[in-house]
């Protein structure tokens, strides 16, 4: 089951930085991993990062580690993805999602999505 509550279109140039923000609501934040995933046009979903608040642990895909940073502001229930040194291959639909504890990425509940395009 998928729930989309907001869509945003973003434009960037190679080398620029963008910060995505996702306001979380409707569930107990500590009960779920928060995640960022993306889907380049014509390709499958790619997991980028997850955050486990219970253990304060972040997990990253090797494709973005060092360039992208996930963070959370508990007071405002907002989950962020800071994306630095963007490259054209980062063009994709980006999703803010939740998933159950553990490493089963087959079931995401999606709350926000962002379309990232590049300008020259």
mmCIF file with all atom_site columns, C-alpha atoms in Angstrom:
data_model
loop_
_atom_site.group_PDB
_atom_site.id
_atom_site.type_symbol
_atom_site.label_atom_id
_atom_site.label_alt_id
_atom_site.label_comp_id
_atom_site.label_asym_id
_atom_site.label_entity_id
_atom_site.label_seq_id
_atom_site.pdbx_PDB_ins_code
_atom_site.Cartn_x
_atom_site.Cartn_y
_atom_site.Cartn_z
_atom_site.occupancy
_atom_site.B_iso_or_equiv
_atom_site.pdbx_formal_charge
_atom_site.auth_seq_id
_atom_site.auth_comp_id
_atom_site.auth_asym_id
_atom_site.auth_atom_id
_atom_site.pdbx_PDB_model_num
ATOM 1   C CA . UNK A 1 1   ? 0.000  0.000  0.000   1.00 0.00 ? 1   UNK A CA 1
ATOM 2   C CA . UNK A 1 2   ? 1.368  3.406  -0.969  1.00 0.00 ? 2   UNK A CA 1
ATOM 3   C CA . UNK A 1 3   ? 0.373  6.859  0.230   1.00 0.00 ? 3   UNK A CA 1
ATOM 4   C CA . UNK A 1 4   ? 1.614  9.982  -1.520  1.00 0.00 ? 4   UNK A CA 1
ATOM 5   C CA . UNK A 1 5   ? 0.969  13.243 0.281   1.00 0.00 ? 5   UNK A CA 1
ATOM 6   C CA . UNK A 1 6   ? 3.169  15.756 -1.513  1.00 0.00 ? 6   UNK A CA 1
ATOM 7   C CA . UNK A 1 7   ? 5.061  16.086 -4.760  1.00 0.00 ? 7   UNK A CA 1
ATOM 8   C CA . UNK A 1 8   ? 7.778  18.626 -5.515  1.00 0.00 ? 8   UNK A CA 1
ATOM 9   C CA . UNK A 1 9   ? 9.787  19.248 -8.686  1.00 0.00 ? 9   UNK A CA 1
ATOM 10  C CA . UNK A 1 10  ? 13.384 20.377 -8.209  1.00 0.00 ? 10  UNK A CA 1
ATOM 11  C CA . UNK A 1 11  ? 16.006 21.600 -10.654 1.00 0.00 ? 11  UNK A CA 1
ATOM 12  C CA . UNK A 1 12  ? 19.772 21.587 -10.136 1.00 0.00 ? 12  UNK A CA 1
ATOM 13  C CA . UNK A 1 13  ? 23.051 21.963 -11.947 1.00 0.00 ? 13  UNK A CA 1
ATOM 14  C CA . UNK A 1 14  ? 25.898 19.450 -11.617 1.00 0.00 ? 14  UNK A CA 1
ATOM 15  C CA . UNK A 1 15  ? 27.920 20.150 -8.487  1.00 0.00 ? 15  UNK A CA 1
ATOM 16  C CA . UNK A 1 16  ? 25.089 21.873 -6.647  1.00 0.00 ? 16  UNK A CA 1
ATOM 17  C CA . UNK A 1 17  ? 23.522 20.813 -3.343  1.00 0.00 ? 17  UNK A CA 1
ATOM 18  C CA . UNK A 1 18  ? 19.870 20.309 -2.449  1.00 0.00 ? 18  UNK A CA 1
ATOM 19  C CA . UNK A 1 19  ? 18.225 19.383 0.845   1.00 0.00 ? 19  UNK A CA 1
ATOM 20  C CA . UNK A 1 20  ? 15.028 17.343 0.747   1.00 0.00 ? 20  UNK A CA 1
ATOM 21  C CA . UNK A 1 21  ? 12.668 17.524 3.713   1.00 0.00 ? 21  UNK A CA 1
ATOM 22  C CA . UNK A 1 22  ? 9.831  15.194 4.609   1.00 0.00 ? 22  UNK A CA 1
ATOM 23  C CA . UNK A 1 23  ? 7.312  15.929 7.368   1.00 0.00 ? 23  UNK A CA 1
ATOM 24  C CA . UNK A 1 24  ? 6.366  12.645 9.016   1.00 0.00 ? 24  UNK A CA 1
ATOM 25  C CA . UNK A 1 25  ? 2.911  12.046 10.461  1.00 0.00 ? 25  UNK A CA 1
ATOM 26  C CA . UNK A 1 26  ? 0.367  9.329  11.035  1.00 0.00 ? 26  UNK A CA 1
ATOM 27  C CA . UNK A 1 27  ? 2.557  6.817  12.838  1.00 0.00 ? 27  UNK A CA 1
ATOM 28  C CA . UNK A 1 28  ? 4.838  6.498  15.853  1.00 0.00 ? 28  UNK A CA 1
ATOM 29  C CA . UNK A 1 29  ? 8.190  7.638  14.530  1.00 0.00 ? 29  UNK A CA 1
ATOM 30  C CA . UNK A 1 30  ? 10.213 5.294  16.752  1.00 0.00 ? 30  UNK A CA 1
ATOM 31  C CA . UNK A 1 31  ? 8.375  2.220  15.478  1.00 0.00 ? 31  UNK A CA 1
ATOM 32  C CA . UNK A 1 32  ? 9.692  2.450  11.934  1.00 0.00 ? 32  UNK A CA 1
ATOM 33  C CA . UNK A 1 33  ? 12.843 2.985  9.973   1.00 0.00 ? 33  UNK A CA 1
ATOM 34  C CA . UNK A 1 34  ? 12.712 6.171  7.918   1.00 0.00 ? 34  UNK A CA 1
ATOM 35  C CA . UNK A 1 35  ? 14.165 5.848  4.443   1.00 0.00 ? 35  UNK A CA 1
ATOM 36  C CA . UNK A 1 36  ? 15.053 7.650  1.249   1.00 0.00 ? 36  UNK A CA 1
ATOM 37  C CA . UNK A 1 37  ? 14.761 5.771  -2.013  1.00 0.00 ? 37  UNK A CA 1
ATOM 38  C CA . UNK A 1 38  ? 14.847 6.906  -5.621  1.00 0.00 ? 38  UNK A CA 1
ATOM 39  C CA . UNK A 1 39  ? 13.834 5.749  -9.060  1.00 0.00 ? 39  UNK A CA 1
ATOM 40  C CA . UNK A 1 40  ? 15.681 7.017  -12.128 1.00 0.00 ? 40  UNK A CA 1
ATOM 41  C CA . UNK A 1 41  ? 13.509 7.250  -15.237 1.00 0.00 ? 41  UNK A CA 1
ATOM 42  C CA . UNK A 1 42  ? 13.039 3.822  -16.778 1.00 0.00 ? 42  UNK A CA 1
ATOM 43  C CA . UNK A 1 43  ? 14.810 2.013  -13.931 1.00 0.00 ? 43  UNK A CA 1
ATOM 44  C CA . UNK A 1 44  ? 13.864 0.246  -10.730 1.00 0.00 ? 44  UNK A CA 1
ATOM 45  C CA . UNK A 1 45  ? 13.773 1.564  -7.189  1.00 0.00 ? 45  UNK A CA 1
ATOM 46  C CA . UNK A 1 46  ? 17.127 2.187  -5.523  1.00 0.00 ? 46  UNK A CA 1
ATOM 47  C CA . UNK A 1 47  ? 17.440 2.347  -1.741  1.00 0.00 ? 47  UNK A CA 1
ATOM 48  C CA . UNK A 1 48  ? 19.633 5.243  -0.595  1.00 0.00 ? 48  UNK A CA 1
ATOM 49  C CA . UNK A 1 49  ? 19.517 5.586  3.169   1.00 0.00 ? 49  UNK A CA 1
ATOM 50  C CA . UNK A 1 50  ? 17.655 4.501  6.282   1.00 0.00 ? 50  UNK A CA 1
ATOM 51  C CA . UNK A 1 51  ? 17.575 5.868  9.797   1.00 0.00 ? 51  UNK A CA 1
ATOM 52  C CA . UNK A 1 52  ? 16.803 3.857  12.922  1.00 0.00 ? 52  UNK A CA 1
ATOM 53  C CA . UNK A 1 53  ? 15.931 6.291  15.679  1.00 0.00 ? 53  UNK A CA 1
ATOM 54  C CA . UNK A 1 54  ? 15.896 3.597  18.352  1.00 0.00 ? 54  UNK A CA 1
ATOM 55  C CA . UNK A 1 55  ? 19.620 2.942  17.936  1.00 0.00 ? 55  UNK A CA 1
ATOM 56  C CA . UNK A 1 56  ? 20.401 6.333  16.356  1.00 0.00 ? 56  UNK A CA 1
ATOM 57  C CA . UNK A 1 57  ? 21.953 4.473  13.443  1.00 0.00 ? 57  UNK A CA 1
ATOM 58  C CA . UNK A 1 58  ? 22.084 5.546  9.799   1.00 0.00 ? 58  UNK A CA 1
ATOM 59  C CA . UNK A 1 59  ? 22.565 3.157  6.908   1.00 0.00 ? 59  UNK A CA 1
ATOM 60  C CA . UNK A 1 60  ? 23.685 4.270  3.451   1.00 0.00 ? 60  UNK A CA 1
ATOM 61  C CA . UNK A 1 61  ? 23.959 2.777  0.005   1.00 0.00 ? 61  UNK A CA 1
ATOM 62  C CA . UNK A 1 62  ? 27.540 2.732  -1.253  1.00 0.00 ? 62  UNK A CA 1
ATOM 63  C CA . UNK A 1 63  ? 26.406 4.719  -4.291  1.00 0.00 ? 63  UNK A CA 1
ATOM 64  C CA . UNK A 1 64  ? 25.699 7.850  -2.231  1.00 0.00 ? 64  UNK A CA 1
ATOM 65  C CA . UNK A 1 65  ? 27.767 7.437  0.942   1.00 0.00 ? 65  UNK A CA 1
ATOM 66  C CA . UNK A 1 66  ? 29.876 10.516 1.558   1.00 0.00 ? 66  UNK A CA 1
ATOM 67  C CA . UNK A 1 67  ? 27.762 12.754 -0.707  1.00 0.00 ? 67  UNK A CA 1
ATOM 68  C CA . UNK A 1 68  ? 24.290 12.367 0.782   1.00 0.00 ? 68  UNK A CA 1
ATOM 69  C CA . UNK A 1 69  ? 23.489 12.745 4.482   1.00 0.00 ? 69  UNK A CA 1
ATOM 70  C CA . UNK A 1 70  ? 20.235 11.667 6.132   1.00 0.00 ? 70  UNK A CA 1
ATOM 71  C CA . UNK A 1 71  ? 19.125 13.383 9.329   1.00 0.00 ? 71  UNK A CA 1
ATOM 72  C CA . UNK A 1 72  ? 16.017 13.811 11.434  1.00 0.00 ? 72  UNK A CA 1
ATOM 73  C CA . UNK A 1 73  ? 14.566 16.546 13.615  1.00 0.00 ? 73  UNK A CA 1
ATOM 74  C CA . UNK A 1 74  ? 12.433 14.739 16.173  1.00 0.00 ? 74  UNK A CA 1
ATOM 75  C CA . UNK A 1 75  ? 10.875 17.943 17.514  1.00 0.00 ? 75  UNK A CA 1
ATOM 76  C CA . UNK A 1 76  ? 9.323  18.722 14.140  1.00 0.00 ? 76  UNK A CA 1
ATOM 77  C CA . UNK A 1 77  ? 9.046  15.095 12.944  1.00 0.00 ? 77  UNK A CA 1
ATOM 78  C CA . UNK A 1 78  ? 10.956 16.009 9.798   1.00 0.00 ? 78  UNK A CA 1
ATOM 79  C CA . UNK A 1 79  ? 13.305 13.687 7.922   1.00 0.00 ? 79  UNK A CA 1
ATOM 80  C CA . UNK A 1 80  ? 15.973 15.223 5.685   1.00 0.00 ? 80  UNK A CA 1
ATOM 81  C CA . UNK A 1 81  ? 18.301 14.212 2.895   1.00 0.00 ? 81  UNK A CA 1
ATOM 82  C CA . UNK A 1 82  ? 21.175 16.586 2.227   1.00 0.00 ? 82  UNK A CA 1
ATOM 83  C CA . UNK A 1 83  ? 22.451 15.862 -1.285  1.00 0.00 ? 83  UNK A CA 1
ATOM 84  C CA . UNK A 1 84  ? 25.846 17.342 -2.117  1.00 0.00 ? 84  UNK A CA 1
ATOM 85  C CA . UNK A 1 85  ? 27.872 17.501 -5.336  1.00 0.00 ? 85  UNK A CA 1
ATOM 86  C CA . UNK A 1 86  ? 24.903 16.398 -7.415  1.00 0.00 ? 86  UNK A CA 1
ATOM 87  C CA . UNK A 1 87  ? 25.656 14.613 -10.672 1.00 0.00 ? 87  UNK A CA 1
ATOM 88  C CA . UNK A 1 88  ? 23.469 14.063 -13.716 1.00 0.00 ? 88  UNK A CA 1
ATOM 89  C CA . UNK A 1 89  ? 23.094 10.410 -12.744 1.00 0.00 ? 89  UNK A CA 1
ATOM 90  C CA . UNK A 1 90  ? 21.275 11.606 -9.607  1.00 0.00 ? 90  UNK A CA 1
ATOM 91  C CA . UNK A 1 91  ? 18.298 12.609 -11.788 1.00 0.00 ? 91  UNK A CA 1
ATOM 92  C CA . UNK A 1 92  ? 15.414 10.580 -10.411 1.00 0.00 ? 92  UNK A CA 1
ATOM 93  C CA . UNK A 1 93  ? 12.165 10.555 -8.516  1.00 0.00 ? 93  UNK A CA 1
ATOM 94  C CA . UNK A 1 94  ? 13.102 10.647 -4.821  1.00 0.00 ? 94  UNK A CA 1
ATOM 95  C CA . UNK A 1 95  ? 10.805 9.129  -2.214  1.00 0.00 ? 95  UNK A CA 1
ATOM 96  C CA . UNK A 1 96  ? 10.591 9.640  1.521   1.00 0.00 ? 96  UNK A CA 1
ATOM 97  C CA . UNK A 1 97  ? 9.327  6.403  3.013   1.00 0.00 ? 97  UNK A CA 1
ATOM 98  C CA . UNK A 1 98  ? 9.084  4.210  6.057   1.00 0.00 ? 98  UNK A CA 1
ATOM 99  C CA . UNK A 1 99  ? 9.774  0.520  6.390   1.00 0.00 ? 99  UNK A CA 1
ATOM 100 C CA . UNK A 1 100 ? 9.784  -2.068 9.123   1.00 0.00 ? 100 UNK A CA 1
ATOM 101 C CA . UNK A 1 101 ? 12.834 -2.845 11.208  1.00 0.00 ? 101 UNK A CA 1
ATOM 102 C CA . UNK A 1 102 ? 15.328 -5.095 9.524   1.00 0.00 ? 102 UNK A CA 1
ATOM 103 C CA . UNK A 1 103 ? 16.545 -5.188 5.978   1.00 0.00 ? 103 UNK A CA 1
ATOM 104 C CA . UNK A 1 104 ? 13.436 -6.076 4.029   1.00 0.00 ? 104 UNK A CA 1
ATOM 105 C CA . UNK A 1 105 ? 13.057 -3.261 1.526   1.00 0.00 ? 105 UNK A CA 1
ATOM 106 C CA . UNK A 1 106 ? 10.211 -4.898 -0.324  1.00 0.00 ? 106 UNK A CA 1
ATOM 107 C CA . UNK A 1 107 ? 7.487  -2.932 1.420   1.00 0.00 ? 107 UNK A CA 1
ATOM 108 C CA . UNK A 1 108 ? 7.745  0.829  1.675   1.00 0.00 ? 108 UNK A CA 1
ATOM 109 C CA . UNK A 1 109 ? 5.015  3.253  2.599   1.00 0.00 ? 109 UNK A CA 1
ATOM 110 C CA . UNK A 1 110 ? 5.767  6.420  0.661   1.00 0.00 ? 110 UNK A CA 1
ATOM 111 C CA . UNK A 1 111 ? 4.843  9.847  1.980   1.00 0.00 ? 111 UNK A CA 1
ATOM 112 C CA . UNK A 1 112 ? 6.530  12.406 -0.235  1.00 0.00 ? 112 UNK A CA 1
ATOM 113 C CA . UNK A 1 113 ? 8.191  12.361 -3.596  1.00 0.00 ? 113 UNK A CA 1
ATOM 114 C CA . UNK A 1 114 ? 10.556 14.746 -5.325  1.00 0.00 ? 114 UNK A CA 1
ATOM 115 C CA . UNK A 1 115 ? 11.414 14.902 -9.022  1.00 0.00 ? 115 UNK A CA 1
ATOM 116 C CA . UNK A 1 116 ? 15.011 16.026 -9.571  1.00 0.00 ? 116 UNK A CA 1
ATOM 117 C CA . UNK A 1 117 ? 16.020 17.310 -13.002 1.00 0.00 ? 117 UNK A CA 1
ATOM 118 C CA . UNK A 1 118 ? 19.215 18.935 -14.219 1.00 0.00 ? 118 UNK A CA 1
ATOM 119 C CA . UNK A 1 119 ? 19.602 22.213 -16.062 1.00 0.00 ? 119 UNK A CA 1
ATOM 120 C CA . UNK A 1 120 ? 22.580 23.249 -18.146 1.00 0.00 ? 120 UNK A CA 1
#
